[in-house]
Coordinates of C-alpha atoms in Angstrom, one line a residue:
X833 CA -29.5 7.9 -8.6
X834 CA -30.4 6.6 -12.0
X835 CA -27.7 4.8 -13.9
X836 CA -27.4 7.3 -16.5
X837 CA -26.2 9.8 -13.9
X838 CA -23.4 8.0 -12.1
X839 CA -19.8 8.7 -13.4
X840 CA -18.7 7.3 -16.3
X841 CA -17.4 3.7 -15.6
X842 CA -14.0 3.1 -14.3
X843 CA -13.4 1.6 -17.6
X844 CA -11.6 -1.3 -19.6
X845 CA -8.8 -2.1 -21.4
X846 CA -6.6 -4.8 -23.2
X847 CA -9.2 -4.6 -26.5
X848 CA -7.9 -7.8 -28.3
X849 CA -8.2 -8.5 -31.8
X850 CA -11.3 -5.3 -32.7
X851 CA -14.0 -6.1 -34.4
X852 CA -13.8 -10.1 -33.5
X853 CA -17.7 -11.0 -32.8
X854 CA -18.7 -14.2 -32.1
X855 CA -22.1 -15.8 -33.1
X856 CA -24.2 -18.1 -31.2
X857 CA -23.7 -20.6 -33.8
X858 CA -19.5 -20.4 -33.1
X859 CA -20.4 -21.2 -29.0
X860 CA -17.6 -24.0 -28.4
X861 CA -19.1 -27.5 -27.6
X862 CA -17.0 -27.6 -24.0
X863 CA -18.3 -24.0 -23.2
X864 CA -20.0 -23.3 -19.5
X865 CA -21.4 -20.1 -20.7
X866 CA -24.3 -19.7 -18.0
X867 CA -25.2 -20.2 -14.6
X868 CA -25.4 -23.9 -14.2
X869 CA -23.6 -24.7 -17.8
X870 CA -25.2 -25.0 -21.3
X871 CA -28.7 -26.2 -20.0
X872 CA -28.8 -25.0 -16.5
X873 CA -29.0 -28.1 -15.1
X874 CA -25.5 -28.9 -14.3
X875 CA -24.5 -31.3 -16.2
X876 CA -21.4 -31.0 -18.8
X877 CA -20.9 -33.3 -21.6
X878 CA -16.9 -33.5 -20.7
X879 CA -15.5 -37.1 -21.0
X880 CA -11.8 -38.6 -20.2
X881 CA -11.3 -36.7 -16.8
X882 CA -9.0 -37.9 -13.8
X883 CA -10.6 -40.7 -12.0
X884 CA -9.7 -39.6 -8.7
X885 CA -6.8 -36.7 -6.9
X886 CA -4.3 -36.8 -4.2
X887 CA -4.9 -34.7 -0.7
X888 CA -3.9 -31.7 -2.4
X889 CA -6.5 -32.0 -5.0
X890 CA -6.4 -31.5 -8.9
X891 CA -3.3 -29.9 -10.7
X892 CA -3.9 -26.7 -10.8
X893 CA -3.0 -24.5 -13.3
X894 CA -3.6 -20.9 -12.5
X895 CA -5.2 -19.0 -9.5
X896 CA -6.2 -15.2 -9.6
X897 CA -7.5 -12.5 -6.4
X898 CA -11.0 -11.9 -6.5
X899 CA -13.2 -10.0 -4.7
X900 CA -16.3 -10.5 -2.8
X901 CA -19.9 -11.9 -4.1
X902 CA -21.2 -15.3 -4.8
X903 CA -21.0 -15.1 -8.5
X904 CA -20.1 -17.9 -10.5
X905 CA -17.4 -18.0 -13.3
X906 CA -18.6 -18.4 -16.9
X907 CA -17.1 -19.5 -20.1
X908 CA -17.1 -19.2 -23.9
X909 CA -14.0 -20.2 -26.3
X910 CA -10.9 -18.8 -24.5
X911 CA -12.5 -16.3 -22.3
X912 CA -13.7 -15.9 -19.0
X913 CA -16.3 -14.1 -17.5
X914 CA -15.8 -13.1 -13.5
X915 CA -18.2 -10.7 -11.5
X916 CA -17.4 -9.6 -8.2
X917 CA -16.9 -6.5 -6.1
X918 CA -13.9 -4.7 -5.1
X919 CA -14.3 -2.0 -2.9
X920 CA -16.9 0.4 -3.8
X921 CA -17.5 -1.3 -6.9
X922 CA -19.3 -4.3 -9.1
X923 CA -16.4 -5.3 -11.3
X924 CA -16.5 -7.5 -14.8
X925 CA -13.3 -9.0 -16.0
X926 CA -12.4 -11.4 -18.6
X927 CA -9.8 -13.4 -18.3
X928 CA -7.8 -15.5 -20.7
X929 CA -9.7 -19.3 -19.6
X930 CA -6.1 -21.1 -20.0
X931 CA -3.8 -18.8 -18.2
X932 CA -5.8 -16.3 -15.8
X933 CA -4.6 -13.6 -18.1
X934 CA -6.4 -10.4 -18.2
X935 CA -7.9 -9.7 -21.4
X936 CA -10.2 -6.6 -20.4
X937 CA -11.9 -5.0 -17.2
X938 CA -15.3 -2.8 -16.4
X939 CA -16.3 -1.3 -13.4
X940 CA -19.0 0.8 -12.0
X941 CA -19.9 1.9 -8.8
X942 CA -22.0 0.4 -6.2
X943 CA -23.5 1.2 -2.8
X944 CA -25.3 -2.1 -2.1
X945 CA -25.0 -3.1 1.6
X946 CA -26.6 -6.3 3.1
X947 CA -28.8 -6.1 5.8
X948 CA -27.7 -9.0 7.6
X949 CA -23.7 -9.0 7.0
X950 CA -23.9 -11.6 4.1
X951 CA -21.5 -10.2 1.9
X952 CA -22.2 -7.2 -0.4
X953 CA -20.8 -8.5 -3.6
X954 CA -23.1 -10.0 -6.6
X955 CA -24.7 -13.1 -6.4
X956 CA -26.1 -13.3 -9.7
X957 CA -23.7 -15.1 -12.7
X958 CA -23.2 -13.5 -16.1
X959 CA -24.7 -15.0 -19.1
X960 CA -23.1 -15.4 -21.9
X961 CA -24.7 -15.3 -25.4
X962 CA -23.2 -14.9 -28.6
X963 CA -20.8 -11.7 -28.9
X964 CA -22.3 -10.6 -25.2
X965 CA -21.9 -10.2 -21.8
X966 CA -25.1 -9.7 -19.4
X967 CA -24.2 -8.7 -15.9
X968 CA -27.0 -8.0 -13.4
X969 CA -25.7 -6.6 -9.8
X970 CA -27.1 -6.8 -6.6
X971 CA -29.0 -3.1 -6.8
X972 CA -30.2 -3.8 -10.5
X973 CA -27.8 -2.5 -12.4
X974 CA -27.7 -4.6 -16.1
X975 CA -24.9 -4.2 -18.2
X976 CA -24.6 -5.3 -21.5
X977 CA -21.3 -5.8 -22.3
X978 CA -19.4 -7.1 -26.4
X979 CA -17.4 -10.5 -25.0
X980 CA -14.2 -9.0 -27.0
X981 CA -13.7 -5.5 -25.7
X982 CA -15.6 -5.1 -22.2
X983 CA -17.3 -2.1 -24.4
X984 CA -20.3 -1.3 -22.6
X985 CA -23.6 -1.8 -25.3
X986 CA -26.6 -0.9 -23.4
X987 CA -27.4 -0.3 -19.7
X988 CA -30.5 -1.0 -17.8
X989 CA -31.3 0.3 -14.1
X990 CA -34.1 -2.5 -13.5
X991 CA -34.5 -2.0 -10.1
X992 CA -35.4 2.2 -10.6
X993 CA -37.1 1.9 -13.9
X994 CA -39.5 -0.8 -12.3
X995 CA -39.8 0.2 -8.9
X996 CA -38.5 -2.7 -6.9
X997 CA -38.0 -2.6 -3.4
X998 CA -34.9 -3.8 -2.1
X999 CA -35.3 -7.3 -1.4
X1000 CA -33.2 -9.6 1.9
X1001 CA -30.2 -10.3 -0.6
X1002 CA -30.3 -8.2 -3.6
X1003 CA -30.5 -9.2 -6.7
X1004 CA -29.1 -13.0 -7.3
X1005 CA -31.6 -14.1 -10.5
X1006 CA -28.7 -14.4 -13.5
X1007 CA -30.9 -13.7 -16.8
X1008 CA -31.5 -16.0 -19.1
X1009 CA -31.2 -15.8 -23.2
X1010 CA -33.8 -17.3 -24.7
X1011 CA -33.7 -16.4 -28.7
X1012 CA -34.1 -12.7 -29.2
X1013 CA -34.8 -12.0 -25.5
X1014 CA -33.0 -11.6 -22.2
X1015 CA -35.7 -13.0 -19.7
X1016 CA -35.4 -11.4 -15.7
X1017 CA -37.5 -12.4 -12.8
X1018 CA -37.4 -8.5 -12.1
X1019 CA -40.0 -8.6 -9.0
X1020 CA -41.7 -5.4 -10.3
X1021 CA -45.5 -4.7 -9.6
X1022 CA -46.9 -5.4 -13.2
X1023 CA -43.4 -6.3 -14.2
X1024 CA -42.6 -9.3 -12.1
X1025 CA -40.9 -11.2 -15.2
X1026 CA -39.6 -8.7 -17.9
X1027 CA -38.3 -9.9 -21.4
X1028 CA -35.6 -7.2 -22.6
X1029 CA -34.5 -7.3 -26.4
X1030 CA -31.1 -8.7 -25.5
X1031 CA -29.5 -6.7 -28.8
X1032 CA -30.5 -2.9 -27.1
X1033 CA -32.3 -3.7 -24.1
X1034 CA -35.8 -2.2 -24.7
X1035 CA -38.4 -3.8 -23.2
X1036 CA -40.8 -6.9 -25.3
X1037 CA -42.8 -7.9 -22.6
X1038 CA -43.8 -8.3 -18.7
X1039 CA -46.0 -9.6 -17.0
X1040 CA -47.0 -10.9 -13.1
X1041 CA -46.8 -9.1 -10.0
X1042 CA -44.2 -11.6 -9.0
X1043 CA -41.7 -10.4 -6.2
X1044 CA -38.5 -11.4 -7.5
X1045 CA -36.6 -14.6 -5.7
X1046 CA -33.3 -15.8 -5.8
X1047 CA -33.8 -18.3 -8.0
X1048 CA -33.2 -18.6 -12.1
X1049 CA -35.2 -19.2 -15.2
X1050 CA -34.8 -22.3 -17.3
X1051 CA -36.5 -22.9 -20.5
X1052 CA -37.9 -26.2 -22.2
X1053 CA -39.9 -27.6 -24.4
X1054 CA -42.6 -29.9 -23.5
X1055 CA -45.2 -32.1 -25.5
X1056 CA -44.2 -29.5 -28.8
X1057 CA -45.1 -26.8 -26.3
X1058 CA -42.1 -24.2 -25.1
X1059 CA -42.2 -22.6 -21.9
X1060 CA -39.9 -20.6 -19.9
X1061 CA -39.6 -21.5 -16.1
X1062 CA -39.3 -18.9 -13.2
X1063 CA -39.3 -20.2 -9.4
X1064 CA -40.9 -16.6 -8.1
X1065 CA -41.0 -16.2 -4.7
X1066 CA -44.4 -17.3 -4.5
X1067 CA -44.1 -20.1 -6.3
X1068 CA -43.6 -21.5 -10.0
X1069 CA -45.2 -19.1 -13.3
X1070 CA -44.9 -21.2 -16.7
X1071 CA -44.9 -18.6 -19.8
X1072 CA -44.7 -18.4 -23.2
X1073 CA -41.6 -16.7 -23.6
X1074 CA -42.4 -15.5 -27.1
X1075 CA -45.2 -13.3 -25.6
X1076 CA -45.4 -13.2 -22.1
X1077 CA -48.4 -14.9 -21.5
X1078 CA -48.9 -17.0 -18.4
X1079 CA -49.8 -20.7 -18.7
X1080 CA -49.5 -22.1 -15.4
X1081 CA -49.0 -21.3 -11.9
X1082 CA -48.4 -23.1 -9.1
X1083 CA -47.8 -21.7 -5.5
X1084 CA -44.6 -23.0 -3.7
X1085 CA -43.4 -21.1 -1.0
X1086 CA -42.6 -20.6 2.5
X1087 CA -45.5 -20.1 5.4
X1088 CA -42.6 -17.5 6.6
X1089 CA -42.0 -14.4 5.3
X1090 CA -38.1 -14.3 6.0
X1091 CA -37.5 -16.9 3.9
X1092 CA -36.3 -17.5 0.1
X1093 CA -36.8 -19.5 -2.7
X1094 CA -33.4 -19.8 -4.5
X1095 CA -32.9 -23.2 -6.2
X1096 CA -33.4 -23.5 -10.1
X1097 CA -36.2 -26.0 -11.4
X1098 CA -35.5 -29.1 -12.6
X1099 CA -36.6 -30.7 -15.8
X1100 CA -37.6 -34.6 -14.9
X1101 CA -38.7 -35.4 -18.4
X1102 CA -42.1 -33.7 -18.5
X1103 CA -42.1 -32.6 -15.0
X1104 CA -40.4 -30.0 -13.0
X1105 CA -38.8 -30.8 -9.6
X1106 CA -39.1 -27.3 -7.2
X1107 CA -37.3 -27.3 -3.8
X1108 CA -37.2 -24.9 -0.7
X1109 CA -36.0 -24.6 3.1
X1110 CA -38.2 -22.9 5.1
X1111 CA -40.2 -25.6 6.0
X1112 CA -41.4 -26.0 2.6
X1113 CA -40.0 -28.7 1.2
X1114 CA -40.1 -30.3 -2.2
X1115 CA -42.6 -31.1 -5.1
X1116 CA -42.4 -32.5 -8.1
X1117 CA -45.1 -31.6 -10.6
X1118 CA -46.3 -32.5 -14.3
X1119 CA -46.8 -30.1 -16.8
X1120 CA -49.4 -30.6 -19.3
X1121 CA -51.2 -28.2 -22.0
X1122 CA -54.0 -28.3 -19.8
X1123 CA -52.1 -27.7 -16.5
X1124 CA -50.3 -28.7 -13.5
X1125 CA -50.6 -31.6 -11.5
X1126 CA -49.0 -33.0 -8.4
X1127 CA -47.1 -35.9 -8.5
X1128 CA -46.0 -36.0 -4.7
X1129 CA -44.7 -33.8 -2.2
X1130 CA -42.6 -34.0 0.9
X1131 CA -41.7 -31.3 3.8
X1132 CA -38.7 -34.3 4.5
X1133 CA -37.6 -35.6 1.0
X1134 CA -34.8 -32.8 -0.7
X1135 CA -35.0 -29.3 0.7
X1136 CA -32.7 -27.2 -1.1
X1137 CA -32.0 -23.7 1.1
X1138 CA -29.9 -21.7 -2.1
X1139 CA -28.3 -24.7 -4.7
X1140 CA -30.1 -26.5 -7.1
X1141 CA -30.2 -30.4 -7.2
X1142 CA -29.1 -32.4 -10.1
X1143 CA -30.6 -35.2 -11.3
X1144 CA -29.4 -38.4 -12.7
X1145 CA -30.7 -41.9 -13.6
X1146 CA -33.8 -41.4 -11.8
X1147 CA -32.5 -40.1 -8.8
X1148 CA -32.0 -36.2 -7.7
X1149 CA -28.7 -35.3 -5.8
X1150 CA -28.5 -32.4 -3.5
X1151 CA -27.8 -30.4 -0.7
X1152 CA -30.7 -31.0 2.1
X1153 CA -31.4 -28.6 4.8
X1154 CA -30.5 -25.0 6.0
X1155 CA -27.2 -23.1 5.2
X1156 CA -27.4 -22.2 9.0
X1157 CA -27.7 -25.2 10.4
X1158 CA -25.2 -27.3 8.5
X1159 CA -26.8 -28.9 5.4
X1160 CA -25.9 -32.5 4.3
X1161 CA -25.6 -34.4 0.9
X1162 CA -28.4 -36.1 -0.2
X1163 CA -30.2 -38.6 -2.6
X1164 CA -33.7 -38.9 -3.4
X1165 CA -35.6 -41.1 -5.7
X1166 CA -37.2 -38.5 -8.3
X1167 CA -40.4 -40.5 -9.3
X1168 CA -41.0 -40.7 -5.4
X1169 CA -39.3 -38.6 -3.3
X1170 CA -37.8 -41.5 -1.1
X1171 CA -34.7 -41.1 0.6
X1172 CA -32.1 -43.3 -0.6
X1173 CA -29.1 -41.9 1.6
X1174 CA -27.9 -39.0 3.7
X1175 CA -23.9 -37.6 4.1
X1176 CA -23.5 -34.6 6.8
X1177 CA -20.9 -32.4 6.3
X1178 CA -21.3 -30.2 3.1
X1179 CA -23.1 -27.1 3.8
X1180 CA -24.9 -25.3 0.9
X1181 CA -22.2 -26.3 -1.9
X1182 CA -22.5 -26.6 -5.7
X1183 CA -22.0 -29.8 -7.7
X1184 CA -21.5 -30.8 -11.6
X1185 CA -22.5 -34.4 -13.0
X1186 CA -19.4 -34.9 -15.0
X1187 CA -18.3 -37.9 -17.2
X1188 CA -20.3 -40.3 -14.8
X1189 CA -19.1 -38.3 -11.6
X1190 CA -20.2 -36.1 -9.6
X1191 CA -17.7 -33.1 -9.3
X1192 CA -18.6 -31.0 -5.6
X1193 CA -17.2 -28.4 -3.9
X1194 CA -18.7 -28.0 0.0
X1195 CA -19.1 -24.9 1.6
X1196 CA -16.2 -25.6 3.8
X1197 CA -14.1 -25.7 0.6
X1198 CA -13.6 -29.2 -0.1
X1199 CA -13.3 -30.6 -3.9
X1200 CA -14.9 -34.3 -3.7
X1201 CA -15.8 -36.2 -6.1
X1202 CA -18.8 -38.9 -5.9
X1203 CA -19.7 -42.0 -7.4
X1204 CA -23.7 -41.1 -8.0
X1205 CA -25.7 -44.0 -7.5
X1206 CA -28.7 -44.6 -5.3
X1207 CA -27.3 -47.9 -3.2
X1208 CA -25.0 -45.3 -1.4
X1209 CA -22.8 -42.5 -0.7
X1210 CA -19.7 -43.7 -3.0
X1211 CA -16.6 -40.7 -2.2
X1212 CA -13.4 -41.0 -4.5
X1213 CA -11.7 -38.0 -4.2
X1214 CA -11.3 -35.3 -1.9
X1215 CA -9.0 -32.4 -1.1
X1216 CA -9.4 -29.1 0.7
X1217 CA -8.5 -26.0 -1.6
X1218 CA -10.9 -23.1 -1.0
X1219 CA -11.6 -21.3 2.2
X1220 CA -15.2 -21.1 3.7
X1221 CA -18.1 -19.8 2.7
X1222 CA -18.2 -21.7 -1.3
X1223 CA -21.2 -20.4 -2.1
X1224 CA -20.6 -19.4 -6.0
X1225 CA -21.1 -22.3 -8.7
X1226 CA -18.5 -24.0 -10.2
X1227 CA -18.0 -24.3 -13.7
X1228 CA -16.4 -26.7 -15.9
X1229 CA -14.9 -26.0 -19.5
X1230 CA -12.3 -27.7 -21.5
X1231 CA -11.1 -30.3 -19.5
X1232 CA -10.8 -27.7 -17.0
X1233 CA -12.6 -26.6 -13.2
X1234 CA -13.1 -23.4 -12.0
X1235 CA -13.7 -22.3 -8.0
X1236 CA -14.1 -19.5 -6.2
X1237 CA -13.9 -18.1 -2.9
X1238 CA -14.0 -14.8 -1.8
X1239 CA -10.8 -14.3 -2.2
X1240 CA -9.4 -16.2 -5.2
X1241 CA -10.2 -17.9 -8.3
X1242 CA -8.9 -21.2 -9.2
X1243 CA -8.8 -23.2 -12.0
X1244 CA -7.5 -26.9 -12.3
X1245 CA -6.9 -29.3 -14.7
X1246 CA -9.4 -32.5 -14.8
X1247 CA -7.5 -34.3 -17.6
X1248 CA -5.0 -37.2 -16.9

């Protein structure tokens, strides 16, 4: 069934303030408006947060039901951006970012089941660009959305109009804006990375015969030269995102075929850091106009199963191992790959480097925070507040931190 046959959406409501449009220009400096914050790399330029919490954790100051999916919250202004699924249907609400008020709804309906009973709610997190909302669920379905209203723009069934087969998960890539374009690592033969026109969602460009992973693009400029990033699922494809054209490619994956590559690449000056379980380990690699080079590689340095690693003062911190098997905490230096220390106990969590700290929430559903430094693991704070799995990312805007479970989403205040 194409997306321009279902029923007509479930709907929204609560339009606030019509014909309010933001610009990208009016994006608020403390905004987490994308997966992974402002540069997809986790870190938030927040300063003047709480040093440390009591057992119970933060204060917090609202918590809302959610339903299922691994999606994580976003942020622009006084708005946020949750996608999840609630019965038979991929749901987009916006909620007032100080209170947990509801400020406007969209649904639509899904059949998406996993094949292996890991939750059939989205795993991909909305972007936010401007006066927009893109949504991508976990059979394909892209909504555009205007930030103010929940008004439905344009509507893309990528999955259908690019003949993708369903993959282990569905769809978890969250797009990425890049100028005029809304970049997808679509997995289509011909059309494994699409560029969309992110105003009416016509196509600009694709190229590769990619299969999609679970991963997300990043974009960067390096040595005057900008690329966009996408960890396929065969390996790393550096493009110009203006055009489409391919610069580099570098094969990164898996001997098995059950496996995924889901971590986001990270930007170590002018190299890229890529990590994956499986076996496969972690490589960190120099880009250069002329190609791509090896700087080291290890099957027993970093291997990130599904989050991506953050790095700081010349070290990368992340979660080592499979989500199956009980992943640990872990510090590599980046120049080398040596191990500086191991923690058990965290499972495949998410993390934000944050005024100095590092702000994580385990898969059990622990908040800790975590002095990052290379001599050892340094823990300041911790508190249990979520219930198991904590898959989705957290976010950080304002002074305040967002969690969810999949059942409820929580926000605390970080300010003394």
């Amino acid at each position: 069934m194409r997306l321009s046959e279902m029923r007509r959406p479930i709907g929204w409501c609560g339009v606030i303030l019509a014909g309010l449009l933001l610009s990208l220009a009016n994006v608020w400096a403390g905004d987490w408006p994308q997966f992974l914050g402002p540069n997809r790399d986790s870190h938030s330029s927040e300063t003047g947060l709480v040093a440390a919490w009591l057992n119970k954790g933060p204060r917090v100051l609202w918590e809302r039901p959610v339903g299922e999916g691994y999606s994580g919250p976003v942020i622009a202004g006084n708005r946020l951006v949750v996608f999840h699924r609630h019965e038979e249907n991929e749901v987009v609400d916006c909620l007032d970012a100080a209170t947990g008020a509801p400020t406007w709804h969209f649904a639509y309906p899904t059949g998406y089941r996993d094949d292996f009973g890991k939750g059939n709610g989205p795993r991909s997190t909305p972007t936010i660009a401007g006066d927009r909302v893109y949504a991508l669920g976990a059979e394909g379905f892209l909504h555009c959305l205007d930030l103010a209203t929940g008004k439905v723009l344009w509507q893309r069934a990528l999955n259908e109009d690019y003949h993708v087969r369903k993959g282990f998960f569905g769809v978890a890539t969250s797009p990425l804006v890049e100028g005029k374009l809304l970049l997808i690592n679509v997995g289509g033969r011909g059309a494994g990375i699409v560029a969309l026109d992110r105003e009416t969602g016509k196509e600009v460009w694709k190229a590769t015969d990619d299969e999609a992973s679970y991963s997300s693009p990043i974009a960067a400029t390096i040595d005057g030269v900008r690329y966009v990033f996408f960890f396929t699922r065969s390996g790393l494809v550096a493009l110009d995102p203006q055009t489409g054209r391919v610069r580099h490619v570098h094969r990164w994956r898996s001997r098995m075929n059950a496996s995924v590559n889901a971590a986001v690449p990270v930007l170590v000056g002018d190299k890229l850091f890529l990590s994956a379980s499986y076996g496969t380990g972690a490589v960190l690699l120099r880009i250069g106009k002329d190609g791509v080079s090896e700087v080291w590689h290890s099957d027993d340095a970093l291997a990130n199963h599904y989050n991506t690693s953050v790095y700081h003062d010349g070290h990368l911190y992340g979660f080592d191992g499979r989500q199956e098997e009980g992943a640990r905490l872990r510090c590599i230096d980046a120049e080398t790959g040596k191990v500086c220390w191991t923690k058990e106990g965290f499972g495949c969590g998410s993390m934000i480097l944050a005024d100095g700290k590092l702000i994580v929430l385990s898969e059990s559903g622990e908040l800790i925070l975590v002095q990052p430094t290379p001599i050892a693991y340094k823990e300041k704070a911790r508190a249990a507040v979520l219930t198991r799995p904590c898959r989705s990312e957290i976010a950080l805007a304002n002074g305040r931190l967002y969690a969810r479970d999949g059942g409820k989403l929580v926000c605390w205040n970080l300010k003394p």
